[in-house]
PDB file of C-alpha atoms in Angstrom:
ATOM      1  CA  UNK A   1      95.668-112.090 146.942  1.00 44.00           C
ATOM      2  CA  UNK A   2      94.998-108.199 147.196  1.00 53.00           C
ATOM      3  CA  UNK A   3      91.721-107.033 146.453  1.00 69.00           C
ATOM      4  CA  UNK A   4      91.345-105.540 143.437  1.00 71.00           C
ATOM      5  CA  UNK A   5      89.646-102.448 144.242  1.00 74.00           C
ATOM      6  CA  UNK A   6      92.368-101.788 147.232  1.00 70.00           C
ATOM      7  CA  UNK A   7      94.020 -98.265 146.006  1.00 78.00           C
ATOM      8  CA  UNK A   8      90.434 -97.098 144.743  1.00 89.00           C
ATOM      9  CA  UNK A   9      88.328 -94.855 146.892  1.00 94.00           C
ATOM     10  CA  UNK A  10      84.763 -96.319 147.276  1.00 96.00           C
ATOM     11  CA  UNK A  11      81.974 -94.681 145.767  1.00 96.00           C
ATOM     12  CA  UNK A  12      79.933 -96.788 148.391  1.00 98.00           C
ATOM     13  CA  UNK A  13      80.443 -98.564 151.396  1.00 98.00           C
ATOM     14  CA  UNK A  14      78.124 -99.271 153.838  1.00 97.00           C
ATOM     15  CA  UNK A  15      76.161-102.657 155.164  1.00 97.00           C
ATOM     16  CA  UNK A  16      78.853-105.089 154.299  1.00 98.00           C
ATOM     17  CA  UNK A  17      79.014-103.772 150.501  1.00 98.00           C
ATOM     18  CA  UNK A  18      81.839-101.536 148.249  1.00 98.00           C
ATOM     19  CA  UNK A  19      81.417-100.181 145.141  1.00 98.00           C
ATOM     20  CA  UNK A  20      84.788 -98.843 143.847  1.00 98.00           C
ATOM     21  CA  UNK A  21      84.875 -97.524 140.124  1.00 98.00           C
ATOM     22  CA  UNK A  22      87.989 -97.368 137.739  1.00 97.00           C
ATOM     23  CA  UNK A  23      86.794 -95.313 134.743  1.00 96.00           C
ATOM     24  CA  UNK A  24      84.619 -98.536 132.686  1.00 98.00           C
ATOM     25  CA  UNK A  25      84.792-100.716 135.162  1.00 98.00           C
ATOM     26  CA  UNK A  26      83.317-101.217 138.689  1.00 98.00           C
ATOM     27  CA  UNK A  27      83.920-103.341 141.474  1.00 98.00           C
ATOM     28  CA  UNK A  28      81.184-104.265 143.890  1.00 98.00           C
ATOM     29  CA  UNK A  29      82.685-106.122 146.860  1.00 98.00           C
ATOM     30  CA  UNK A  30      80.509-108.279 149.356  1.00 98.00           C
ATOM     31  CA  UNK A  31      83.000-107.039 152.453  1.00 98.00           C
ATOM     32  CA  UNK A  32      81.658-109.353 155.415  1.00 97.00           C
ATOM     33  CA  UNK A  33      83.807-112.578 155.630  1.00 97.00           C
ATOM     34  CA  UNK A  34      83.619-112.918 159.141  1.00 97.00           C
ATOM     35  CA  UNK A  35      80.111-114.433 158.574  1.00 96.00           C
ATOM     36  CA  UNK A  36      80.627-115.653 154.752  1.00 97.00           C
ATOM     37  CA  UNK A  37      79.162-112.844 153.139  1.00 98.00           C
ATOM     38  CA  UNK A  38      75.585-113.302 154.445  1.00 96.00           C
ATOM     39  CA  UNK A  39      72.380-110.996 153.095  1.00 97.00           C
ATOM     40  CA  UNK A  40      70.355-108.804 154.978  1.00 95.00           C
ATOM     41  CA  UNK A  41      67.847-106.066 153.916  1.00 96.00           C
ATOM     42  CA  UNK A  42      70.315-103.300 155.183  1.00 97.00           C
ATOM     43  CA  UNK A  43      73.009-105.226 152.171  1.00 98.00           C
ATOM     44  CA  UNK A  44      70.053-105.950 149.522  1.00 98.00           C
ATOM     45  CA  UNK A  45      69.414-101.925 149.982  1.00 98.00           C
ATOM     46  CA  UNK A  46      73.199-101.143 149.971  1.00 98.00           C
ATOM     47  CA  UNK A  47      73.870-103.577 146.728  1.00 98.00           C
ATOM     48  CA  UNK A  48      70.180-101.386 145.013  1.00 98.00           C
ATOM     49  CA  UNK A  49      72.150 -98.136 145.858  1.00 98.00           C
ATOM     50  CA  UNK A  50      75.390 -99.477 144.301  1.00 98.00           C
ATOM     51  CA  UNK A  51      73.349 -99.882 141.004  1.00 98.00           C
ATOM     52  CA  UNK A  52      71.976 -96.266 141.136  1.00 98.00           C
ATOM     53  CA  UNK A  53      75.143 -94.661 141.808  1.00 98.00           C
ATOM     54  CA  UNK A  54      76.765 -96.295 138.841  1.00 98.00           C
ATOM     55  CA  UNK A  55      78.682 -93.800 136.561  1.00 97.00           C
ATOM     56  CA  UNK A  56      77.411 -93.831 132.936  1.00 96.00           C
ATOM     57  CA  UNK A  57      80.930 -94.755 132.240  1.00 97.00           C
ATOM     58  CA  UNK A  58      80.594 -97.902 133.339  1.00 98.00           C
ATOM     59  CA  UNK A  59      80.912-100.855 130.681  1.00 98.00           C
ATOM     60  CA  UNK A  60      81.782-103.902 132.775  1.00 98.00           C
ATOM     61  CA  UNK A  61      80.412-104.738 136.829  1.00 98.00           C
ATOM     62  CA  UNK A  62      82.314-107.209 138.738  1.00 98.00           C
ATOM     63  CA  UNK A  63      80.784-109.082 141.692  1.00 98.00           C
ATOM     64  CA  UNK A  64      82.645-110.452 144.459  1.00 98.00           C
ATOM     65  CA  UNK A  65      82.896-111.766 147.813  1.00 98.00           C
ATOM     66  CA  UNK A  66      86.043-111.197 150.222  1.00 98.00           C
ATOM     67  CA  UNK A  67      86.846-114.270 151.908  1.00 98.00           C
ATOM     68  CA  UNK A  68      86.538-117.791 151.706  1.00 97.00           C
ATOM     69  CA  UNK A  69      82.937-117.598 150.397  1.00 98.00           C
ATOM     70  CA  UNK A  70      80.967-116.160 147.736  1.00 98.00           C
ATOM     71  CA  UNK A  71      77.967-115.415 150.220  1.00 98.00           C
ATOM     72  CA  UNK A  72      76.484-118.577 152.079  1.00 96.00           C
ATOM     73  CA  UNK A  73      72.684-117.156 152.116  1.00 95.00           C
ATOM     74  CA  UNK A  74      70.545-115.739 154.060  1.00 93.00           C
ATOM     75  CA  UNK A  75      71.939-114.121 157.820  1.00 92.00           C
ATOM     76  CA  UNK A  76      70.662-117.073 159.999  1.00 88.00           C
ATOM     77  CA  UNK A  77      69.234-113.951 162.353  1.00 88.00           C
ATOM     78  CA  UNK A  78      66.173-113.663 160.179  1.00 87.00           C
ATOM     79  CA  UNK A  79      65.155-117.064 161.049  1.00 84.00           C
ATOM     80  CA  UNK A  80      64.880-116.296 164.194  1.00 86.00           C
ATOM     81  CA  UNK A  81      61.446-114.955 166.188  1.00 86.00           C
ATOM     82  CA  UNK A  82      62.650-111.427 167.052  1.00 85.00           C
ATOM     83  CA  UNK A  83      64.476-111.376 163.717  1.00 87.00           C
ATOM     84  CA  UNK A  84      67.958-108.606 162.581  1.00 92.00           C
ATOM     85  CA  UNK A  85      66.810-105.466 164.737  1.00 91.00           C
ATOM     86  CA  UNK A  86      65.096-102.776 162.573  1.00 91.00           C
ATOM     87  CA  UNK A  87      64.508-105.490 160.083  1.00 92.00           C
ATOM     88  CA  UNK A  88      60.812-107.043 159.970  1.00 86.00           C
ATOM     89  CA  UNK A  89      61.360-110.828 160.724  1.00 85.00           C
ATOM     90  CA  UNK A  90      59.722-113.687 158.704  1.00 86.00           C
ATOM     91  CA  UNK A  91      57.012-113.585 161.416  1.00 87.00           C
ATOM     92  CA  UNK A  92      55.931-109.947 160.730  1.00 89.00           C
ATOM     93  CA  UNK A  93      56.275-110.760 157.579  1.00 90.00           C
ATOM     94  CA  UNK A  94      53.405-113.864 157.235  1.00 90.00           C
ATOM     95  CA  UNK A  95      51.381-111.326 158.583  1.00 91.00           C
ATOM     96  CA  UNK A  96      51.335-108.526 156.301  1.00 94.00           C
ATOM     97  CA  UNK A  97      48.582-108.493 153.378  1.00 95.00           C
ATOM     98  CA  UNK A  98      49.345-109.538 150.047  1.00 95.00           C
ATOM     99  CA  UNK A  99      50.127-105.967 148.884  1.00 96.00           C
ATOM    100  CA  UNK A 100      52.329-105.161 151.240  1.00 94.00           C
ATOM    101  CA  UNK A 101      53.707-108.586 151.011  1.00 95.00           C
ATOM    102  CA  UNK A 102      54.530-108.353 147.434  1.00 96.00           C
ATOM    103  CA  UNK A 103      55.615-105.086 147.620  1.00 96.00           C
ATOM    104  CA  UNK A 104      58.465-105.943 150.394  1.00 95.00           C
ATOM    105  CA  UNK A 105      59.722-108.729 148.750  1.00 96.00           C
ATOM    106  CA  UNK A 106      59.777-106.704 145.046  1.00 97.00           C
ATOM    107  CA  UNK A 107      61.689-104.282 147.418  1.00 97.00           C
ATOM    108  CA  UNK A 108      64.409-106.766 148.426  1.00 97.00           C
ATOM    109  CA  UNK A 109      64.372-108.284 144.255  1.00 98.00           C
ATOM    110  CA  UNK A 110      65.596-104.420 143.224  1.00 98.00           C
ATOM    111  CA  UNK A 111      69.103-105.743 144.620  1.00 98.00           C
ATOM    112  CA  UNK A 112      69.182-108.572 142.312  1.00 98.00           C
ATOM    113  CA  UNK A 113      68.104-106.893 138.742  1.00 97.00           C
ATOM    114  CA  UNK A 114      69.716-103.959 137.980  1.00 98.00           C
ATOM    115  CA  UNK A 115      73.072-106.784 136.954  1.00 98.00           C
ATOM    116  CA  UNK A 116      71.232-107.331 133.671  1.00 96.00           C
ATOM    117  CA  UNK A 117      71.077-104.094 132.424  1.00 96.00           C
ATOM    118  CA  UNK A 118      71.271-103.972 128.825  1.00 95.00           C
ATOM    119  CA  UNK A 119      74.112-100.408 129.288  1.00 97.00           C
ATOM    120  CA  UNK A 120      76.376-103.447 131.322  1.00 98.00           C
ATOM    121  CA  UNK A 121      77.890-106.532 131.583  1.00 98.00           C
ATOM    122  CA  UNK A 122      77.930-108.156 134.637  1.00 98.00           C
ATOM    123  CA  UNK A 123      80.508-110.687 135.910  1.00 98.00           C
ATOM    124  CA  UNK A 124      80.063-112.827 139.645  1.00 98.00           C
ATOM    125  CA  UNK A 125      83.496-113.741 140.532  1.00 98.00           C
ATOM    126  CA  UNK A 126      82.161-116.885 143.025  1.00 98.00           C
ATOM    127  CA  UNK A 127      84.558-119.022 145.625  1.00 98.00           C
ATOM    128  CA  UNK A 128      83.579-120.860 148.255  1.00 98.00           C
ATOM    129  CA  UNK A 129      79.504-121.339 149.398  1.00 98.00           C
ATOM    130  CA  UNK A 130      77.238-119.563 147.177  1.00 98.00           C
ATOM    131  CA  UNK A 131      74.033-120.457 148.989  1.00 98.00           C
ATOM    132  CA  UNK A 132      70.483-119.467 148.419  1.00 97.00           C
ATOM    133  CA  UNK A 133      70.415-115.867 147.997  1.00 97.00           C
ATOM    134  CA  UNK A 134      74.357-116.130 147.288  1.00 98.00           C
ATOM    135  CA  UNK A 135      73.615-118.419 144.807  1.00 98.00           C
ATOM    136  CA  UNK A 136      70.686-116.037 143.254  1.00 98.00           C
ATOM    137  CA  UNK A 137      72.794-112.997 143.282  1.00 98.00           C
ATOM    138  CA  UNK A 138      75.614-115.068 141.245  1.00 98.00           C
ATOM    139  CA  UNK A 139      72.473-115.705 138.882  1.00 98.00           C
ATOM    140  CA  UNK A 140      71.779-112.319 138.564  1.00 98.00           C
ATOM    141  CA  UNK A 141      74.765-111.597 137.077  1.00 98.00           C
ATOM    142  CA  UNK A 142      75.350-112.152 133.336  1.00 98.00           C
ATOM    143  CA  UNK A 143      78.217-114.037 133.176  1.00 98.00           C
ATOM    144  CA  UNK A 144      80.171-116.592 135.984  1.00 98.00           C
ATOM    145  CA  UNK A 145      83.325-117.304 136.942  1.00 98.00           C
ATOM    146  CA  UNK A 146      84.413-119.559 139.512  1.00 98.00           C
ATOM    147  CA  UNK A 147      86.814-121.217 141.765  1.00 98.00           C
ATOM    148  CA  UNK A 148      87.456-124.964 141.743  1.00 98.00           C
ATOM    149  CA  UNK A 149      86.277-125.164 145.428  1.00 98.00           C
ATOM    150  CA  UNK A 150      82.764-123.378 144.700  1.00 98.00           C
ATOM    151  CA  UNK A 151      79.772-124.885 146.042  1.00 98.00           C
ATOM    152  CA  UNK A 152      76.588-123.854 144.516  1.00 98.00           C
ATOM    153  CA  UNK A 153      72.761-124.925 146.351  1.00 98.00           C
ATOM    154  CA  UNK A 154      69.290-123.221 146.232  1.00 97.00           C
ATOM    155  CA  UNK A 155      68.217-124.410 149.680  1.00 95.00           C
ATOM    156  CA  UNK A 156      64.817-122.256 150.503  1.00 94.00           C
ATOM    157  CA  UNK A 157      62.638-125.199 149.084  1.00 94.00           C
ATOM    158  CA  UNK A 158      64.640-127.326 152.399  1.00 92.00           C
ATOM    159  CA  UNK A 159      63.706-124.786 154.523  1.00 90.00           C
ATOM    160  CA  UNK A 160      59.896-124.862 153.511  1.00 93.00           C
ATOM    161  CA  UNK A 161      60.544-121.495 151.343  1.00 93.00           C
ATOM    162  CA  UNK A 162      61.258-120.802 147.716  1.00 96.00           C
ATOM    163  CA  UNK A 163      63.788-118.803 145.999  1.00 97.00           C
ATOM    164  CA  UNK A 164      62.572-115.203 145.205  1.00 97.00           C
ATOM    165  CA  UNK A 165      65.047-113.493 144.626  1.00 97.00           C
ATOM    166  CA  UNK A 166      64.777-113.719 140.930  1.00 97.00           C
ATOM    167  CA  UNK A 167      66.911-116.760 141.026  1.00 97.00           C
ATOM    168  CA  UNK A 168      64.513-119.028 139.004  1.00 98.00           C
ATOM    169  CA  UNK A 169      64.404-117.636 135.898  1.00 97.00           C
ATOM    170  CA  UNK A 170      67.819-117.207 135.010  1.00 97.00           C
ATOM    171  CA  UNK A 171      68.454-120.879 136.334  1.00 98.00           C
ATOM    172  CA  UNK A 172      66.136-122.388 134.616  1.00 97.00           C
ATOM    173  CA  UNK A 173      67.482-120.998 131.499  1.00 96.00           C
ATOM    174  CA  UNK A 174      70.913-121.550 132.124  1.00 97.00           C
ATOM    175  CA  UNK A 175      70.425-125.482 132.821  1.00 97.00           C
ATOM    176  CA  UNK A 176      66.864-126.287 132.088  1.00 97.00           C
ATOM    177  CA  UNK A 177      63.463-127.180 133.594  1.00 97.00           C
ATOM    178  CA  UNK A 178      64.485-130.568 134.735  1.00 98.00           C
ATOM    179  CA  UNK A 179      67.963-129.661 136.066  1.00 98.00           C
ATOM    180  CA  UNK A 180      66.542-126.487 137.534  1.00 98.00           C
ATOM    181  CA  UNK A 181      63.756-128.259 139.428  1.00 98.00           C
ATOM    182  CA  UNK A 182      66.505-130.954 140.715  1.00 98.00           C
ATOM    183  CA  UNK A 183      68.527-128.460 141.812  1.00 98.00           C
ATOM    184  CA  UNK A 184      66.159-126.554 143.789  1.00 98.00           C
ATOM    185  CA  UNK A 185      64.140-129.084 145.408  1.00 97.00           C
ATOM    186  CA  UNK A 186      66.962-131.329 146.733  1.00 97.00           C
ATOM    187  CA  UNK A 187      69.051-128.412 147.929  1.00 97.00           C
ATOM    188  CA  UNK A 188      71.791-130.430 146.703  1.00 97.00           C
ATOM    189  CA  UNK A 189      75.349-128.918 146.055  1.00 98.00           C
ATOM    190  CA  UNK A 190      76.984-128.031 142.511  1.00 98.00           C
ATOM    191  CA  UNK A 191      80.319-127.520 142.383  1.00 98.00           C
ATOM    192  CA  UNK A 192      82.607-126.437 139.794  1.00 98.00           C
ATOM    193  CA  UNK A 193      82.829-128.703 137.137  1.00 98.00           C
ATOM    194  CA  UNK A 194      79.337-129.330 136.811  1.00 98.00           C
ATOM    195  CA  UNK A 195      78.863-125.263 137.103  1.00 98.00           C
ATOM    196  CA  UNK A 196      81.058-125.097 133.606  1.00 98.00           C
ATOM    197  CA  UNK A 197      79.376-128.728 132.120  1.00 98.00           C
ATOM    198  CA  UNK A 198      75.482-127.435 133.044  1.00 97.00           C
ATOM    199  CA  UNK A 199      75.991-123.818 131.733  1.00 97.00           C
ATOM    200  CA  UNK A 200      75.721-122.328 135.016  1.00 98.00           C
ATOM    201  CA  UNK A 201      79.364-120.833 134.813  1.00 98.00           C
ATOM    202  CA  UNK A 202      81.821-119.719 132.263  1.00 98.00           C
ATOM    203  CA  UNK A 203      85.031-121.010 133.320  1.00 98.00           C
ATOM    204  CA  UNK A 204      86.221-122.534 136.563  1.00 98.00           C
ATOM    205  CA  UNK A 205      89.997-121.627 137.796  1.00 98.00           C
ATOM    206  CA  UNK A 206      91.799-122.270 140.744  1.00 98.00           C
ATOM    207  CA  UNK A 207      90.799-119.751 143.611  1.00 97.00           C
ATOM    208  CA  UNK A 208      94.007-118.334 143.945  1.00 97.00           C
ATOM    209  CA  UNK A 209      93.492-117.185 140.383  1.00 98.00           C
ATOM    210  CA  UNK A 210      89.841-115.906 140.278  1.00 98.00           C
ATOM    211  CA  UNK A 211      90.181-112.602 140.336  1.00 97.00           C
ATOM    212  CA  UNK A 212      92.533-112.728 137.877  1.00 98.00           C
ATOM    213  CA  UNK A 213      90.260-114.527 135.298  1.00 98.00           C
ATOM    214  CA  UNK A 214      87.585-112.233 135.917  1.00 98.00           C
ATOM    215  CA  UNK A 215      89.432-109.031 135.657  1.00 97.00           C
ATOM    216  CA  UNK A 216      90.914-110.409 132.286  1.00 98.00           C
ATOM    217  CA  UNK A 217      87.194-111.438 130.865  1.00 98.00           C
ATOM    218  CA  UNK A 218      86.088-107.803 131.869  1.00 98.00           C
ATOM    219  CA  UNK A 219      89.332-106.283 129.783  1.00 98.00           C
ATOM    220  CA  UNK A 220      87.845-108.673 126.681  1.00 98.00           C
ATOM    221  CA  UNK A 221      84.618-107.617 126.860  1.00 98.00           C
ATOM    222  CA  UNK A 222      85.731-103.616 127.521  1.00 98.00           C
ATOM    223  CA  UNK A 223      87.984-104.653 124.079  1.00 97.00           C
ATOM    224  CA  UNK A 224      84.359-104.598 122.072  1.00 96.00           C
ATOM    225  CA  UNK A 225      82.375-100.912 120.777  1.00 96.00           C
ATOM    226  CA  UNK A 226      80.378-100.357 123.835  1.00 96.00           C
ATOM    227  CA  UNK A 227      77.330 -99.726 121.593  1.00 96.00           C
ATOM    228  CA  UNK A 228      77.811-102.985 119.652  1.00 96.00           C
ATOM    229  CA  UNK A 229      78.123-104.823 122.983  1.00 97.00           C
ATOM    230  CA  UNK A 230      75.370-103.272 124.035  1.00 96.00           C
ATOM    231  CA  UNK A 231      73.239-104.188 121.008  1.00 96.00           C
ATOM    232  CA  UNK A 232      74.321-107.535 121.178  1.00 97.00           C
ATOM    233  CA  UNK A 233      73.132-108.173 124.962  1.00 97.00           C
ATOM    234  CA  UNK A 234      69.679-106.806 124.167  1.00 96.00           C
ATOM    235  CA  UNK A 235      69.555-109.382 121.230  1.00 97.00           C
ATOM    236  CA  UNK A 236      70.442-112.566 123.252  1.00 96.00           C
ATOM    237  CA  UNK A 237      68.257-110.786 126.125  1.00 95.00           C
ATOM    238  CA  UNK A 238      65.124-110.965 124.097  1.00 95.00           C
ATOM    239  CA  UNK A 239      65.566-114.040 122.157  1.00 96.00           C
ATOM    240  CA  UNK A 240      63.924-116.596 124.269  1.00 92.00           C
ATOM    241  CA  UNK A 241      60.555-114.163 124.365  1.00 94.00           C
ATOM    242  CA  UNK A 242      60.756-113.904 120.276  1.00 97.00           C
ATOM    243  CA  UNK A 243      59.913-116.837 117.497  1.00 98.00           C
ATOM    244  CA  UNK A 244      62.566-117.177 114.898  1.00 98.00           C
ATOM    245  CA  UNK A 245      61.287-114.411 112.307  1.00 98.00           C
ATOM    246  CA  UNK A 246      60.818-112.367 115.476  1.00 98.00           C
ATOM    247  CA  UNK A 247      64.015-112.543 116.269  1.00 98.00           C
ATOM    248  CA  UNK A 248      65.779-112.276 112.917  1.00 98.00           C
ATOM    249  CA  UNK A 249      63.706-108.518 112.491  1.00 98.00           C
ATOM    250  CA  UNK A 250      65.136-107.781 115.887  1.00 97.00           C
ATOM    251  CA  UNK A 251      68.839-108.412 114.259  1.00 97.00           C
ATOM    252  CA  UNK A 252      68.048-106.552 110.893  1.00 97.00           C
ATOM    253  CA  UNK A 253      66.933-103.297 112.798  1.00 97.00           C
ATOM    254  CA  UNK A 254      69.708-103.991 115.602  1.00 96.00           C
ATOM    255  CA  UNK A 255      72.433-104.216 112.540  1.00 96.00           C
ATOM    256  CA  UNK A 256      71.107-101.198 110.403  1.00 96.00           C
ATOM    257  CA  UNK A 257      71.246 -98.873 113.220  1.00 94.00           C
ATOM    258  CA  UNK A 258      74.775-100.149 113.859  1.00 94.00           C
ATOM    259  CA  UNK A 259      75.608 -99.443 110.260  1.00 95.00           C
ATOM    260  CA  UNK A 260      74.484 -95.970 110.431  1.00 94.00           C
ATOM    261  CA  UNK A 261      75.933 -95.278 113.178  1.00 92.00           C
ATOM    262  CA  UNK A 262      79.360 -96.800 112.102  1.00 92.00           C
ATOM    263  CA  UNK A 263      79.261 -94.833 108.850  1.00 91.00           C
ATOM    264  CA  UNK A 264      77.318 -91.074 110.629  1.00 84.00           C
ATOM    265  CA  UNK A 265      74.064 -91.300 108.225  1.00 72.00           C
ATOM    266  CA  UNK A 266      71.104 -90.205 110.449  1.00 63.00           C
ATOM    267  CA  UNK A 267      67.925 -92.402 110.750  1.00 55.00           C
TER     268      UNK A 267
END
């Protein structure tokens, strides 16, 4: 199947990512197939710059990989002593303090945040291997949707790691403490039926019609007032971090400045 951004000029593309924009909706595009979509810095900084170069017309983001996968991880180079060239390895790494530490991997987490902005809604159209950090940057999206042949695995805790690329948190509220922990420390795969059954995606389709189903759940969600959508997200966003009378405040000041808004009476 064509890609969907094909006949749009890119607003980015560099380091094995595209951003192409068609008035509400954008398409980022993980365009390295040849080695299944794998992650670098140099594509972490690309998909950070995609984010900040997003027009304020922009209602719906879809993620996706060209290919036969998703994104199967990590590039394998970085395991490696001398490491991607230009790139510090896992070696220099280890041996940086804790501040600078921190501060490079925080660097490399920008790539996987800005998909939950309350102003969007985020889709990760997934086929194929989505691996460690493919898997986490399907997690950073809001919403999933998948092929029948996708194959899901957090494997850094294998590899004597952990995920850090903001993966846990969103998993772990998607499927659970238990299922989460499962999931992580066996490395196991999940594919697409258990995806849809655990929570972790939306809807599973055959591959040949993925980007098809998510193009048609951006056009429902670009069917909804942008502001009301937008309302909406920051309610569900929150919810877990409020108590119940918390939460219902949050929906009776969310709601009145809806109404006033609907009907033009000022604050």
């Amino acid at each position: 199947m064509a890609s969907p951004d094909q006949d749009l000029a890119p607003v980015l593309d560099k380091d094995g990512v595209r951003l192409t924009v068609d008035d509400t909706l954008a398409t980022v595009t993980l365009t390295n197939p040849a080695k299944r979509n794998a992650q670098s810095p140099a594509l972490w900084r690309a998909l950070t710059e995609a984010g900040r170069l997003l027009p304020g017309s922009v209602r719906v983001v879809v993620l996706r990989g060209e290919g036969r996968s998703f994104s199967a991880g990590l590039d394998r180079q970085m395991f490696t002593p001398e490491g991607i060239p230009g790139e510090p390895s896992f070696i220099e790494l280890a041996r940086r303090d804790d501040a600078g530490l921190d501060a490079t991997i925080a660097e490399f987490q920008e790539a996987f945040t800005w998909w939950r902005r309350n102003d969007i809604v985020s889709i990760a159209a997934v086929q194929g291997h989505a691996i460690g950090a493919g898997f986490q940057l399907a997690l950073g999206c809001d919403l999933r949707v998948v092929a029948d042949d996708v194959q899901f695995a957090m494997r850094e805790t294998s590899l004597g790691l952990v995920p850090d690329l903001t993966g846990t948190h969103p998993l772990v509220g998607l499927v659970g403490y238990a299922r989460a922990l499962e999931i992580c420390a066996t490395g196991r795969f999940v594919g697409a039926a258990e995806a849809v059954a655990s929570g972790l995606a939306n809807v599973a389709v055959p591959g040949d019609q993925l980007d098809d189903a998510a193009r048609d759940l951006a056009a429902a969600l670009l069917g909804a007032p942008r502001d009301a959508v937008v309302e909406t997200k920051a309610l569900l966003r929150g919810a877990a971090d409020r108590t119940y009378d918390e939460q219902r405040a949050a929906e009776r000041a969310a709601q009145a400045r809806r109404l006033r808004d609907l009907v033009g009476v000022g604050e």
